[in-house]
CSV table of C-alpha atoms in Angstrom, one decimal:
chain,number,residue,atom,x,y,z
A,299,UNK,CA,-35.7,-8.1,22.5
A,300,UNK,CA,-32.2,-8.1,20.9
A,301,UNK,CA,-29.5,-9.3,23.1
A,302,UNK,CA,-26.3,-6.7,22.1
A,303,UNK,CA,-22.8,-6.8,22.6
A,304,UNK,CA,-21.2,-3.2,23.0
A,305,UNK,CA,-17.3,-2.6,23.2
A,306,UNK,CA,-16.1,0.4,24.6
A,307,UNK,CA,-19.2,0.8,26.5
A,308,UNK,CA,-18.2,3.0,29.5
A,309,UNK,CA,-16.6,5.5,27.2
A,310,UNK,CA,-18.1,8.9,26.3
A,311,UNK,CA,-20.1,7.4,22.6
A,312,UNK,CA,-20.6,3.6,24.2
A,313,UNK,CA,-22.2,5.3,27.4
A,314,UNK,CA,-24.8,6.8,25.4
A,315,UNK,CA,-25.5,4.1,23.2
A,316,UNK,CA,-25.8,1.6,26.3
A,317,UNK,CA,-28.7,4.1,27.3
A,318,UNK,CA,-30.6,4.4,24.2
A,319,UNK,CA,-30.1,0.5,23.3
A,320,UNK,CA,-31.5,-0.3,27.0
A,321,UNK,CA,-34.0,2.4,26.6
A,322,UNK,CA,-35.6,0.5,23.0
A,323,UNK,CA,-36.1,-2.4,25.3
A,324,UNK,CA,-32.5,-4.3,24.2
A,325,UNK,CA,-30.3,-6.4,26.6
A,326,UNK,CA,-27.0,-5.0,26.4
A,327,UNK,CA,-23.7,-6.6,27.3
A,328,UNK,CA,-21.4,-3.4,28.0
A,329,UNK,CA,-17.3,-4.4,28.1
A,330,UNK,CA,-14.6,-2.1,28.6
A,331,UNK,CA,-11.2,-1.9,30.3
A,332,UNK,CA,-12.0,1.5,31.8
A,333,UNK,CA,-8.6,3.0,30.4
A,334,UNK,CA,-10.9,6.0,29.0
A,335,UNK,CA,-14.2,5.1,29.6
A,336,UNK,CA,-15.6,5.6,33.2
A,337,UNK,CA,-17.8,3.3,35.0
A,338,UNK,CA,-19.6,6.6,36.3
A,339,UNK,CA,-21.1,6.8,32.9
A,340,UNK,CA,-23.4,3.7,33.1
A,341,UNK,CA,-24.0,3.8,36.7
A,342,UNK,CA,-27.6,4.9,35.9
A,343,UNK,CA,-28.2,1.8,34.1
A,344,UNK,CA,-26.1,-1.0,36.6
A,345,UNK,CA,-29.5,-2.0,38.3
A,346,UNK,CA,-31.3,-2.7,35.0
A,347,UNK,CA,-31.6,-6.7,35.0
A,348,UNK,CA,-31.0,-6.5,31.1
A,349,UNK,CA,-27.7,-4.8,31.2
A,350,UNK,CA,-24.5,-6.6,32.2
A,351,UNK,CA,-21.4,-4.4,32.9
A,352,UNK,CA,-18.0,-6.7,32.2
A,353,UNK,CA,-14.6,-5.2,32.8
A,354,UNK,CA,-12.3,-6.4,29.9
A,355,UNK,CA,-9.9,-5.8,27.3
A,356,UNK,CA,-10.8,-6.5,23.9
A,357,UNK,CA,-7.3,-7.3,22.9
A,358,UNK,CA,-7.6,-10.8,24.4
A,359,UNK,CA,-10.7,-12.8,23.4
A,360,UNK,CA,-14.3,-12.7,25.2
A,361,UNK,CA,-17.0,-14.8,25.8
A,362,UNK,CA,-20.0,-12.5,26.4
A,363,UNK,CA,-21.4,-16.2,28.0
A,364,UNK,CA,-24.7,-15.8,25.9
A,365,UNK,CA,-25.9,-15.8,22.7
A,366,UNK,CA,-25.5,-12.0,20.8
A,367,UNK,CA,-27.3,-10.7,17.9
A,368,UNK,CA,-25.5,-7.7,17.2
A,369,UNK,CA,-21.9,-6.0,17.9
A,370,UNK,CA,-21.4,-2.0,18.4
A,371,UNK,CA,-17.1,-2.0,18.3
A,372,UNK,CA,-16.1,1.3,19.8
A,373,UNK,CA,-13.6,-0.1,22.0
A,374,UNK,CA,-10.3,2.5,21.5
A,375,UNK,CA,-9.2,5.7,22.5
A,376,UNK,CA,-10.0,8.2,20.5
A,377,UNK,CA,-8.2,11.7,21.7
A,378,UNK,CA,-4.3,12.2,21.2
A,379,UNK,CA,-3.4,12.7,24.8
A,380,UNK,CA,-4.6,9.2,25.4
A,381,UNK,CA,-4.0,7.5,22.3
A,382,UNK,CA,-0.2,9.0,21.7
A,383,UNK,CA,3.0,8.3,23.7
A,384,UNK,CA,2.9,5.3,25.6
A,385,UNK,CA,-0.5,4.4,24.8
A,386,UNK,CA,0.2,4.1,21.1
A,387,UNK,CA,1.0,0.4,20.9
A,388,UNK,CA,-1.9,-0.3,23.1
A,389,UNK,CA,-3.9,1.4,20.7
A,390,UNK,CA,-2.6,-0.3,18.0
A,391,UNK,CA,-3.7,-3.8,19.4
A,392,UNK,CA,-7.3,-2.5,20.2
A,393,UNK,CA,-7.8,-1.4,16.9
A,394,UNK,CA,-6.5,-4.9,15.4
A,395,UNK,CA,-6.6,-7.1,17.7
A,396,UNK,CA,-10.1,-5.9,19.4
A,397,UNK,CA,-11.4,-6.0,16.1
A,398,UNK,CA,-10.2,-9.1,15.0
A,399,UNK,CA,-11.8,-11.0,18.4
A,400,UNK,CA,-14.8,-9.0,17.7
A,401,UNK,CA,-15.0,-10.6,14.0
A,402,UNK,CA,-14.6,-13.5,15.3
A,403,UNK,CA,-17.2,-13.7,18.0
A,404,UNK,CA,-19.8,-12.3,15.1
A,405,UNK,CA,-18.9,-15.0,12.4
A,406,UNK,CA,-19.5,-17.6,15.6
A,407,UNK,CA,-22.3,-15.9,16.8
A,408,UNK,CA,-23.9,-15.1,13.2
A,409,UNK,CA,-24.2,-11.5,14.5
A,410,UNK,CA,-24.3,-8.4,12.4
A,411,UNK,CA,-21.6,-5.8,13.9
A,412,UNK,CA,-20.8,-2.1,13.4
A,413,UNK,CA,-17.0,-0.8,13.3
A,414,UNK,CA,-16.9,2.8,14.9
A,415,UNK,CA,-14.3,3.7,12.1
A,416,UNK,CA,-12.9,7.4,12.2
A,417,UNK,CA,-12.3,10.4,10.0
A,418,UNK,CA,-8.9,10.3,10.7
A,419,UNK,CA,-8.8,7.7,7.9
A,420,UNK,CA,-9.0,10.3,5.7
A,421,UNK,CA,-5.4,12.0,7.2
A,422,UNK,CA,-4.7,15.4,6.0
A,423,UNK,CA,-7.1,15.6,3.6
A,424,UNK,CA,-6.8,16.4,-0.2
A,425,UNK,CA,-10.7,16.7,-1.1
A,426,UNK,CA,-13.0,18.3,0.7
A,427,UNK,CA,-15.5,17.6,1.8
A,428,UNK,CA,-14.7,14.4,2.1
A,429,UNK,CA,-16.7,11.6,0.4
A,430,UNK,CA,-16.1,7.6,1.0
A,431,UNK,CA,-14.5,6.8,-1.7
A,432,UNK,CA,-11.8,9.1,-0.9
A,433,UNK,CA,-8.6,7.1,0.0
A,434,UNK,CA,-6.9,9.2,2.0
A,435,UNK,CA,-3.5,11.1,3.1
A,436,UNK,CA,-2.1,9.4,6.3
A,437,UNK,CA,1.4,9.6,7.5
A,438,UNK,CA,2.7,6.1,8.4
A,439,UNK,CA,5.0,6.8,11.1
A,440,UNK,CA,3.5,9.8,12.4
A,441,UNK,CA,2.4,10.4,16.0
A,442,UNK,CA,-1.3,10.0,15.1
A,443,UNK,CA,-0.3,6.8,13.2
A,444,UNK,CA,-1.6,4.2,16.0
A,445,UNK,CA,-4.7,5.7,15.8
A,446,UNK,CA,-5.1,6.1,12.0
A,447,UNK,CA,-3.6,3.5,10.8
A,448,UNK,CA,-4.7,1.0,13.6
A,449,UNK,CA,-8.5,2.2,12.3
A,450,UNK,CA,-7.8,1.8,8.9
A,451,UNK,CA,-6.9,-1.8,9.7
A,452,UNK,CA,-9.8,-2.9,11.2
A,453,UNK,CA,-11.8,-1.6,8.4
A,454,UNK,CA,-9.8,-3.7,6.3
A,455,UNK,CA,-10.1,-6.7,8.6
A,456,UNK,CA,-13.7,-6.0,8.7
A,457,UNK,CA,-14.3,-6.4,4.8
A,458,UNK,CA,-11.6,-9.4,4.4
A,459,UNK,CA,-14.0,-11.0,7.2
A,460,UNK,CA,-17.4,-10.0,4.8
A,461,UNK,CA,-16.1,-11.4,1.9
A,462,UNK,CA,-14.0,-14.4,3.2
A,463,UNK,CA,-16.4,-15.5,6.2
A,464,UNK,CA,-19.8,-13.7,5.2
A,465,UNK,CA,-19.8,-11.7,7.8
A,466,UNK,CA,-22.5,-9.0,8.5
A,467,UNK,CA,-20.5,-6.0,8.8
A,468,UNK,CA,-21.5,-2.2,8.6
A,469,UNK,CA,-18.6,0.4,9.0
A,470,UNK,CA,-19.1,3.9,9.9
A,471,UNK,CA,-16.8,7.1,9.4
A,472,UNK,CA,-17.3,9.0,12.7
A,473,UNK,CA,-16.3,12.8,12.6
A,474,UNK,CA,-15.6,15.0,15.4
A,475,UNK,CA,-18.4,14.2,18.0
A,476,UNK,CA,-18.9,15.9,21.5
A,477,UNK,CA,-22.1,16.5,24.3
A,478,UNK,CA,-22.5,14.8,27.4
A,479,UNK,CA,-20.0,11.7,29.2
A,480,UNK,CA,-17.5,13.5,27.2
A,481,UNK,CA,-14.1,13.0,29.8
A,482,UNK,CA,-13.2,16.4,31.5
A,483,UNK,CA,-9.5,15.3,30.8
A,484,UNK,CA,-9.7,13.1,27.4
A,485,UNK,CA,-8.0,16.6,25.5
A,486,UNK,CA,-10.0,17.0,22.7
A,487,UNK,CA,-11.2,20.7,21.5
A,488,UNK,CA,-14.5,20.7,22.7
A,489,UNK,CA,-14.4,19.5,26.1
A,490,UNK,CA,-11.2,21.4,26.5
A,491,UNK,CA,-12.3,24.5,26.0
A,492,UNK,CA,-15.4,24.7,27.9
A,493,UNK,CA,-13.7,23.5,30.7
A,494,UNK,CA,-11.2,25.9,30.8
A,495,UNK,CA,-13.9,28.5,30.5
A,496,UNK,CA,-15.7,27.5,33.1
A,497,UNK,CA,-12.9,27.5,35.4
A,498,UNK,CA,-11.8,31.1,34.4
A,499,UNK,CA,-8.9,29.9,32.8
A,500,UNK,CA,-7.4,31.0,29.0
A,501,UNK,CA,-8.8,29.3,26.4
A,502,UNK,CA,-5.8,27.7,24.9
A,503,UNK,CA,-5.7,27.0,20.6
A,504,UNK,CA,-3.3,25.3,18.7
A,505,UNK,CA,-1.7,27.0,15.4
A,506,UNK,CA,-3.9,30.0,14.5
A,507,UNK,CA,-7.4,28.6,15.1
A,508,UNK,CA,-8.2,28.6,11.5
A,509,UNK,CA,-8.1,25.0,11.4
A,510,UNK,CA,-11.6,23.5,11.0
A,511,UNK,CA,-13.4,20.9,12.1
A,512,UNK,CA,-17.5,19.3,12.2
A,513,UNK,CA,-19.2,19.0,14.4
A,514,UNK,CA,-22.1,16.5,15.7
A,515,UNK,CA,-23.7,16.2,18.7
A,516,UNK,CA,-24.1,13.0,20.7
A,517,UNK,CA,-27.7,12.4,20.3
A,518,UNK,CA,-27.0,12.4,16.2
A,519,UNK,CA,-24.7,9.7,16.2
A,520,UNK,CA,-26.3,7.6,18.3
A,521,UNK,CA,-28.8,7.9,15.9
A,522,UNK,CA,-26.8,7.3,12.9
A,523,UNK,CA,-24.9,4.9,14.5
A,524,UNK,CA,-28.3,2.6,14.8
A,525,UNK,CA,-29.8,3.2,11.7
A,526,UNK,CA,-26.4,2.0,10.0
A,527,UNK,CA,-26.8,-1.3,12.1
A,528,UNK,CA,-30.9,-1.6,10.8
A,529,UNK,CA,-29.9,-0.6,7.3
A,530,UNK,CA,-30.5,-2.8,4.2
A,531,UNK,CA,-28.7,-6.6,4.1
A,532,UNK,CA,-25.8,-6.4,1.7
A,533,UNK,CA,-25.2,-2.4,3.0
A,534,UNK,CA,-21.8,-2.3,4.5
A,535,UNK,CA,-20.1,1.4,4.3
A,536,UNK,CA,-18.5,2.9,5.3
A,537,UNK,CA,-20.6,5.7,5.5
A,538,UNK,CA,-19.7,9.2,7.2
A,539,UNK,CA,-20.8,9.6,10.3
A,540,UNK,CA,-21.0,14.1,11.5
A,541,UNK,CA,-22.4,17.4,11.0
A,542,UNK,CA,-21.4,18.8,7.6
A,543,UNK,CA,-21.8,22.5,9.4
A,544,UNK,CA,-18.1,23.6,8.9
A,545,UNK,CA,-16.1,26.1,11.6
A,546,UNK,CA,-12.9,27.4,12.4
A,547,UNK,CA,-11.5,26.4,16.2
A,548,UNK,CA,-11.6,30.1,16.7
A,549,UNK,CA,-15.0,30.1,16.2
A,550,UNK,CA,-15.9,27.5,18.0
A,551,UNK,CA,-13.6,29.2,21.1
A,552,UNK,CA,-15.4,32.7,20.7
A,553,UNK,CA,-19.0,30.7,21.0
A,554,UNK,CA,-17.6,28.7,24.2
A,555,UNK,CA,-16.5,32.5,25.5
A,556,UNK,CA,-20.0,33.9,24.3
A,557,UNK,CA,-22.1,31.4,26.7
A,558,UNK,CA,-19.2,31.1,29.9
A,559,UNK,CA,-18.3,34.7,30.4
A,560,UNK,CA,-15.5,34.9,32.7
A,561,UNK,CA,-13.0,37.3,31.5
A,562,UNK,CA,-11.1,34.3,29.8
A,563,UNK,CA,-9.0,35.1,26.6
A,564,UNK,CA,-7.6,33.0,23.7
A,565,UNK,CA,-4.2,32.1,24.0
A,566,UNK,CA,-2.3,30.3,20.9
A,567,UNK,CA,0.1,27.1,21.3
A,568,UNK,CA,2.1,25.7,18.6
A,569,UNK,CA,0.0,23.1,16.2
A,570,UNK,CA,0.6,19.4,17.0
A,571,UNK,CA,2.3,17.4,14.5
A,572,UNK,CA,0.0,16.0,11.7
A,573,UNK,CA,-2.9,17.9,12.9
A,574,UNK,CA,-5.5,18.1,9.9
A,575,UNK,CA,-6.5,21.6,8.6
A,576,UNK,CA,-9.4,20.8,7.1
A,577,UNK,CA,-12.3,18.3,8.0
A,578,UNK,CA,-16.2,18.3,7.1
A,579,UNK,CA,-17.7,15.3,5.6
A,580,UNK,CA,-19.8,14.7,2.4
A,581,UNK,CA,-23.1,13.0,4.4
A,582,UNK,CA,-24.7,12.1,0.6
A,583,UNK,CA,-24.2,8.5,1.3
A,584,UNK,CA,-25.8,8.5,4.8
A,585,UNK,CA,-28.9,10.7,3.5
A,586,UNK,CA,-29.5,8.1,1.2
A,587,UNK,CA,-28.8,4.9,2.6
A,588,UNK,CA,-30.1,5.4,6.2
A,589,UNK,CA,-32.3,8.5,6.0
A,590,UNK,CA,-30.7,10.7,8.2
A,591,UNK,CA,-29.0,14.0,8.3
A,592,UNK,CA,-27.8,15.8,11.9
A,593,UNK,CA,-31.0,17.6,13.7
A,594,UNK,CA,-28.9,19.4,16.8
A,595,UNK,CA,-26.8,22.2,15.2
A,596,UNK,CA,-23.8,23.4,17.0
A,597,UNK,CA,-25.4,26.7,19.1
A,598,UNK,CA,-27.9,24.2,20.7
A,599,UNK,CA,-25.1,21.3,21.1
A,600,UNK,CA,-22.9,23.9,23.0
A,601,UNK,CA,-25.5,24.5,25.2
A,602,UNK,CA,-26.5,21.6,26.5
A,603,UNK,CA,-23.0,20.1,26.6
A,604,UNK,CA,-21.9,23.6,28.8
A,605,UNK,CA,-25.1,22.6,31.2
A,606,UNK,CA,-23.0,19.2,31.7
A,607,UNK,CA,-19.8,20.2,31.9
A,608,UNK,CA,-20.8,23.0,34.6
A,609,UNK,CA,-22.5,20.0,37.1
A,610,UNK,CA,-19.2,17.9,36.4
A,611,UNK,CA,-16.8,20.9,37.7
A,612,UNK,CA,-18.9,21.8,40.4
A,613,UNK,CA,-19.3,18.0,41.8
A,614,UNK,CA,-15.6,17.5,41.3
């Protein structure tokens, strides 16, 4: 039994590693601050005498209070509405600071730990699809800049700590993700849509729709996610993380419409500043490396993550 440490662990991705972490037969030390997550998400594991629930924020320092082997860092928001405005800062310091404290509890604890990193490093995209070595094309001082910026920190924190301290680090790239513990109100495509279809409301997209995104379900990355952390010594990313199956947000609105049909239409809404066109990622690296490709393609994903989002609204 592995005794792990998991930030962000009340959120929509920690929720669901929690599970399949206590599931292997792992204790599990789950901290959040509960500004996205929701404690609702682990309540099915609170009674489990090898999971500890701790509310915290990773931007000060934590003693987990025992010894930990490994560290899954997924503490940060991870949607614009809750990331942007005047969340940014706050999101800044979770991405540095949380990751910094985290560092630092795995160089004292001689613990191997995994930074949930973020396609948004890559920014508006020149190649596609894109591969690791790609550097990127992020604006600065643009809105999304907490976020994409704040990540790209950490992963530079996270391989100054490698080389300087010997740290065991693995990094991953995670690309648009989505399934069940998603929050009804976090504001990203998926979960937005569905739930406005399943309340009879317009299906509202941004610019034309022609924008594209990839996408993986849950299960996947979760998947991924652990094999990166079991991968060889010396292996440390970043690898991308998603579903190289590429569609337009227009597509993806007309199969939510397909499976919830209640007269809803698509209605079109300026495009957010800095919004990326393009996105799909080159998953060579993690076919390789850690032997795994996405199983759960996007008509299957929709349906299952539909069957949760119809219990939520109808308990609500």
């Amino acid at each position: 039994m592995k005794t792990i440490l998991v930030t962000g662990g009340t959120g929509f991705l920690g929720s669901n590693l929690c599970e399949r972490l206590i599931c292997e037969g792992n204790a599990v030390v789950c901290v959040d601050n509960n500004y996205t997550g929701r404690v609702k998400n682990i309540e099915s594991l609170l009674g489990n005498p090898n999971f500890r629930f701790v509310e915290h924020d990773v931007i000060e320092p934590f003693d987990p209070g025992c010894r930990v082997e490994q560290i899954y860092n997924l503490a940060c928001p991870a949607s614009p509405p809750f990331y942007q405005g005047k969340a940014s800062v706050m999101t800044t310091k979770t991405c540095v600071l949380g990751a910094l404290n985290m560092l630092e509890l795995a160089r004292e604890h001689g613990a191997t730990i995994l930074q949930a990193s973020t396609s948004e490093v890559y920014g508006e995209p020149r190649v596609h699809p894109q591969v690791e070595t790609y550097r990127g094309n992020v604006n600065p001082i643009g809105i999304r800049a907490c976020y994409d910026e704040g990540k790209r920190c950490a992963e530079s924190l996270f391989f100054d700590y490698h080389r300087q301290e010997g740290v065991d680090i693995k990094v991953i790239r995670i690309f648009n993700t989505y399934g069940p513990r998603m929050n009804p109100a976090d504001g990203r495509v998926v979960s937005n849509l569905i739930c406005q279809a399943l309340r009879g409301e317009d299906l509202t997209l941004y610019g034309d729709g022609s924008q594209t995104r990839s996408f993986c379900y849950v299960d996947d990355l979760i998947e991924a996610m652990m094999r990166m952390m079991a991968s060889r010594q010396g292996f440390t990313g970043p690898v991308n993380t998603g579903n190289p199956g590429e569609f337009t947000i227009r597509e993806l609105a007309e199969k939510v419409l397909a499976r919830v049909p209640h007269g809803s239409k698509l209605v079109y809404r300026e495009l957010p500043l800095d919004d990326p066109t393009q996105r799909r990622p080159d998953i060579s690296l993690a076919q390789r490396e850690l032997g795994w490709s996405p199983r759960i393609q996007l008509d299957e994903g929709l349906d299952r993550t539909i069957a949760y989002f119809r219990g939520e609204i109808a308990s609500a």
